[in-house]
Amino acid sequence: MVDRSPNAGASRRHLLGRGAALGVAGVAAGMAGAPLAARAQAEGGKLKEILDRGKLVVGTGSTNPPWHYEDENGALIGFDLDMAAYLARGLFGLDDAALDNPEELAKHLEIVTEASDARIPNLTSGKVDIVCQFMTVTPARALEVEFTIPYYREAVALLLPAGAEVTSAAELTGKAAKIAILENSFAEDLVHQGVADAEVSTFDSVANSILALDSGRVDATAIDLSTAQFKTAQSPDKYKVSSDSWSPQTYSFAVAPGDQRWLNWVNTCLHELMVGVDFAYYQKAFKNRFGVDLPPPPAGFPVEFM
Amino acid sequence: MFDLDWSIVARYREEIVSGLLLALRLTFSSFAIGAVLGLLIAFARVSGKRWLSGPAAFYVETIRNVPLLLLLLIFYFGMPMFAYRSLPEWLADLIVFDGVGSVIVAFSLYYATYLSEVFRAGILSVGNRYLDAGRALGLGRIGIARYITLPIMFRTVLPSLTNTLISLFKDTSIAMAIAVPELTFAARKMSTDTFKVFEAWITVGAIYLVVSWIIAVVMRWIERRIKWAV
Amino acid sequence: MERTLKVIADNLDLMASGLAITLVISLIVIVAGTVIGILGGVGLLFGPRWLRAILRAYVDILRGTPLLVQMFLIFYVLPEVGVEINGFQAVCVALSLFAGAHISEIVRGAVSAVPKGQFDAGRSLGLTFAPLMRNVVLPQALPTALPPWTNTAIEMVKATSLAYLLSVSDLLFRTQNIVERTGVAMPFYITAAIIYILVNAALSRFGLWLERRTRYAT
């Protein structure tokens, strides 16, 4: 689940401990004091380092479907993994057969599973080349790492029973509905933004907030749009997603600051993935993980300037 | 160190007070139902009739070895999922309880096993001479239970009852897992809303401690008031 | 029915991995709690005044507050003072301290039931405190301490289920996630209940076996 506190990224933990300042200071010092040879290497930068190494090292999680999670055989899958594989494909010219073969792919793509709070430290310490882990873009985090262009727009939506009469949060408003949500600092506010008069029940896990819906304890569960889409794609006879959503946030990849060449390369990749030459790959992954058919971007005048 | 800000306790006073009252309500309702069940189980186990003592023993040995949290999840999540799928609706409505009801049912069934052990020990401690005296007075089985065994054992089991009551009170903290707004639920809300984790958990911990202590003192006072000796 | 059986069979290995975590936590907690309990119990009886006061406060506070509150306190407050702790560690620490408090009280009771003469006899043999405890007093306290010790151990196995509230993937956590994913509730809950019952039955057998063995020791 997403950290929705307003100072997400600069959490209290970070402010109190070794946090933002240290990470940034460390990098700056490294650049300033670097001898010429290392400086040349830095100009070759991350991109050259990865190509020489023959392997991309990606940080991600393992417990958040449909982003990154283990399937029945314990293999790590998800939308973030699809994106990581695409980056490896672009770096090392892999073909589709290689992408479908886990052993072949593993030669060029190393996955480091990390907790959410390890995302920034692992980047700044160079443990991973890039983080593909449903990372919410915030100004505070952007002080510590550099974000790529977005690859998903998250929001809060309602998971509804497939047979429910209502289809949206707006329709549920005014009916004194009971709504479940994962416990967090803004749980009640978050629900009330969508359904002003809802009676809120907070649960300690996403699983329990969904079970509350399954067992008829609540009329709807307020949840990340991506999770709602995923659950509905899995059991279309059981659930549907509300037609409206609110409280948007942006998911991007993150890289260590100070390497424009590497950042540009990833941005170009993502851009072409979503509206360019590899749109079919993105469309397939999106359908696969979120159960939604994306229409191709309008042709002719570039969508970016519309 | 970190800055302490105890003003949040005042800010969340309402949640804390209503949480404590709900915890006490859960405690005493579950204890009352659990005690009746426990007493029945205890008499069944010492009845000497296999068809009574067998199932009673089985009940105690199974339920007592299952985590209370699992029982709670069964009644809150499992029951409605099972009942509304497999049973006629009127029956499902009858056996599916809301959050507070699920806590009371799960806790009563669970604590009945502990209380039955307490009562069984109490029953067995009543000397044969009292029972003989009862029979000599022409009392039947139920009469002996009602007028002899129960009053005599009540005093012996009181200290154990006090301990069980306090355990039950502390265990109501797990009701927060099913969004029942008791005291621990209030503490978690305080700690996630304000990030004042230390103040929130210490305050609520202290309340549990003090209330447990008050329960113990009151029960000891009752013990002393009961004059009849064994 | 057949479908349900298949769903259960498909998820048994997930439950087994949860059971493994439950067993690991139980083992750590029972061992650590017993060590704390023996030291605490002896300290409660024979320690210097200040130590007795501290131990008394430790035992009474941990026995007077809910385990769940202690667990959350450790999990949320330690990081605030700079001690990084994950859910698994928090559960192990909280449960060990809790078990330690209960076992301290058990050991205290059992040791004080050892006849006074035994202490005098040991001392007259020239035994100092540690050997006196180890060779004379504790072995004789063991038969009294074992039945309540077994009960505490069983309580701790059940208490490991609280780990689920810190998202530690123990048996209950796995069960609950499977229920949510498959939409099949009761069969999994009952399977989990039977597993807990079997583990505790084994533990209580172990306790009885220990009791039999130690009976010959005295």
Short mmCIF file of C-alpha atoms in Angstrom, two decimals, chain B residues 1-2 61-70 73-74 77-79 81-82 85 110 114 166 169-171 173-174 176-177 184 188 191-192 195 197-198 201-202 204-206 208-209 212, chain C residues 60-69 72-73 76-77 80-81 98 102 151 154-155 157-159 161-162 164-165 172 175-176 179 183-186 189-190 192-194 196-197 200-201:
data_model
loop_
_atom_site.label_atom_id
_atom_site.label_comp_id
_atom_site.label_asym_id
_atom_site.label_seq_id
_atom_site.Cartn_x
_atom_site.Cartn_y
_atom_site.Cartn_z
CA MET B 1 15.72 11.81 22.52
CA PHE B 2 12.45 12.82 20.98
CA GLU B 61 -8.90 -29.68 24.44
CA THR B 62 -9.60 -28.33 20.94
CA ILE B 63 -10.78 -24.77 21.55
CA ARG B 64 -8.19 -24.06 24.22
CA ASN B 65 -5.35 -24.93 21.85
CA VAL B 66 -6.43 -22.58 19.06
CA PRO B 67 -5.24 -18.96 19.07
CA LEU B 68 -8.02 -16.61 20.16
CA LEU B 69 -7.22 -14.33 17.21
CA LEU B 70 -7.95 -17.20 14.81
CA LEU B 73 -11.30 -14.14 12.44
CA ILE B 74 -13.45 -17.24 12.01
CA PHE B 77 -14.80 -13.14 8.36
CA GLY B 78 -15.38 -16.87 8.02
CA MET B 79 -18.91 -17.15 9.37
CA MET B 81 -18.68 -16.09 3.98
CA PHE B 82 -19.74 -19.61 4.85
CA ARG B 85 -23.26 -19.15 0.73
CA TYR B 110 -12.66 -19.59 24.24
CA TYR B 114 -10.42 -21.89 30.86
CA ILE B 166 -7.97 -9.98 34.06
CA PHE B 169 -9.74 -7.95 29.85
CA LYS B 170 -6.22 -7.79 28.43
CA ASP B 171 -7.16 -10.06 25.53
CA SER B 173 -7.00 -5.76 22.84
CA ILE B 174 -7.04 -8.13 19.87
CA MET B 176 -8.83 -4.16 17.10
CA ALA B 177 -7.95 -6.70 14.39
CA THR B 184 -5.98 -0.70 21.69
CA ARG B 188 -3.24 2.63 17.22
CA SER B 191 -0.16 6.57 17.07
CA THR B 192 -0.76 6.46 13.31
CA PHE B 195 3.14 9.75 15.02
CA VAL B 197 3.86 6.51 19.20
CA PHE B 198 5.49 6.59 22.61
CA TRP B 201 1.21 3.22 23.66
CA ILE B 202 2.49 4.17 27.11
CA VAL B 204 -2.91 2.93 26.91
CA GLY B 205 -0.53 0.43 28.51
CA ALA B 206 -0.85 2.34 31.78
CA TYR B 208 -4.66 -1.48 31.12
CA LEU B 209 -2.31 -1.81 34.07
CA SER B 212 -6.29 -4.71 35.84
CA ASP C 60 4.03 -7.10 37.22
CA ILE C 61 4.00 -4.64 34.33
CA LEU C 62 4.38 -7.32 31.66
CA ARG C 63 1.78 -9.51 33.30
CA GLY C 64 -0.59 -6.60 33.80
CA THR C 65 -0.70 -5.25 30.23
CA PRO C 66 -1.82 -6.88 26.99
CA LEU C 67 0.87 -8.63 25.00
CA LEU C 68 -0.40 -6.90 21.88
CA VAL C 69 0.21 -3.46 23.40
CA PHE C 72 3.19 -2.52 19.25
CA LEU C 73 5.16 -0.49 21.77
CA TYR C 76 6.81 1.46 16.92
CA VAL C 77 8.87 3.02 19.68
CA GLU C 80 12.03 6.34 17.28
CA VAL C 81 15.06 5.99 19.53
CA PHE C 98 6.35 -11.63 28.13
CA HIS C 102 5.46 -15.44 33.40
CA ASN C 151 1.08 -24.28 29.85
CA ILE C 154 1.41 -23.51 24.77
CA GLU C 155 0.15 -20.00 25.46
CA VAL C 157 2.62 -20.84 20.56
CA LYS C 158 -0.88 -19.39 20.37
CA ALA C 159 0.45 -15.90 21.02
CA SER C 161 -0.42 -15.58 15.98
CA LEU C 162 -0.23 -11.90 17.02
CA TYR C 164 0.16 -11.53 11.94
CA LEU C 165 -0.79 -8.03 13.11
CA LEU C 172 -2.22 -17.08 10.58
CA THR C 175 -4.05 -18.41 6.17
CA GLN C 176 -5.71 -15.01 6.11
CA VAL C 179 -8.66 -16.85 2.41
CA GLY C 183 -12.50 -16.64 -1.34
CA VAL C 184 -12.55 -20.00 0.48
CA ALA C 185 -12.75 -19.30 4.22
CA MET C 186 -13.79 -22.03 6.61
CA TYR C 189 -9.43 -21.56 9.01
CA ILE C 190 -10.20 -25.08 10.20
CA ALA C 192 -5.03 -23.73 10.50
CA ALA C 193 -6.86 -24.52 13.75
CA ILE C 194 -6.02 -28.21 13.43
CA TYR C 196 -2.22 -25.24 15.98
CA ILE C 197 -3.96 -28.01 17.93
CA ASN C 200 0.21 -27.78 21.02
CA ALA C 201 -0.64 -31.45 21.51
#
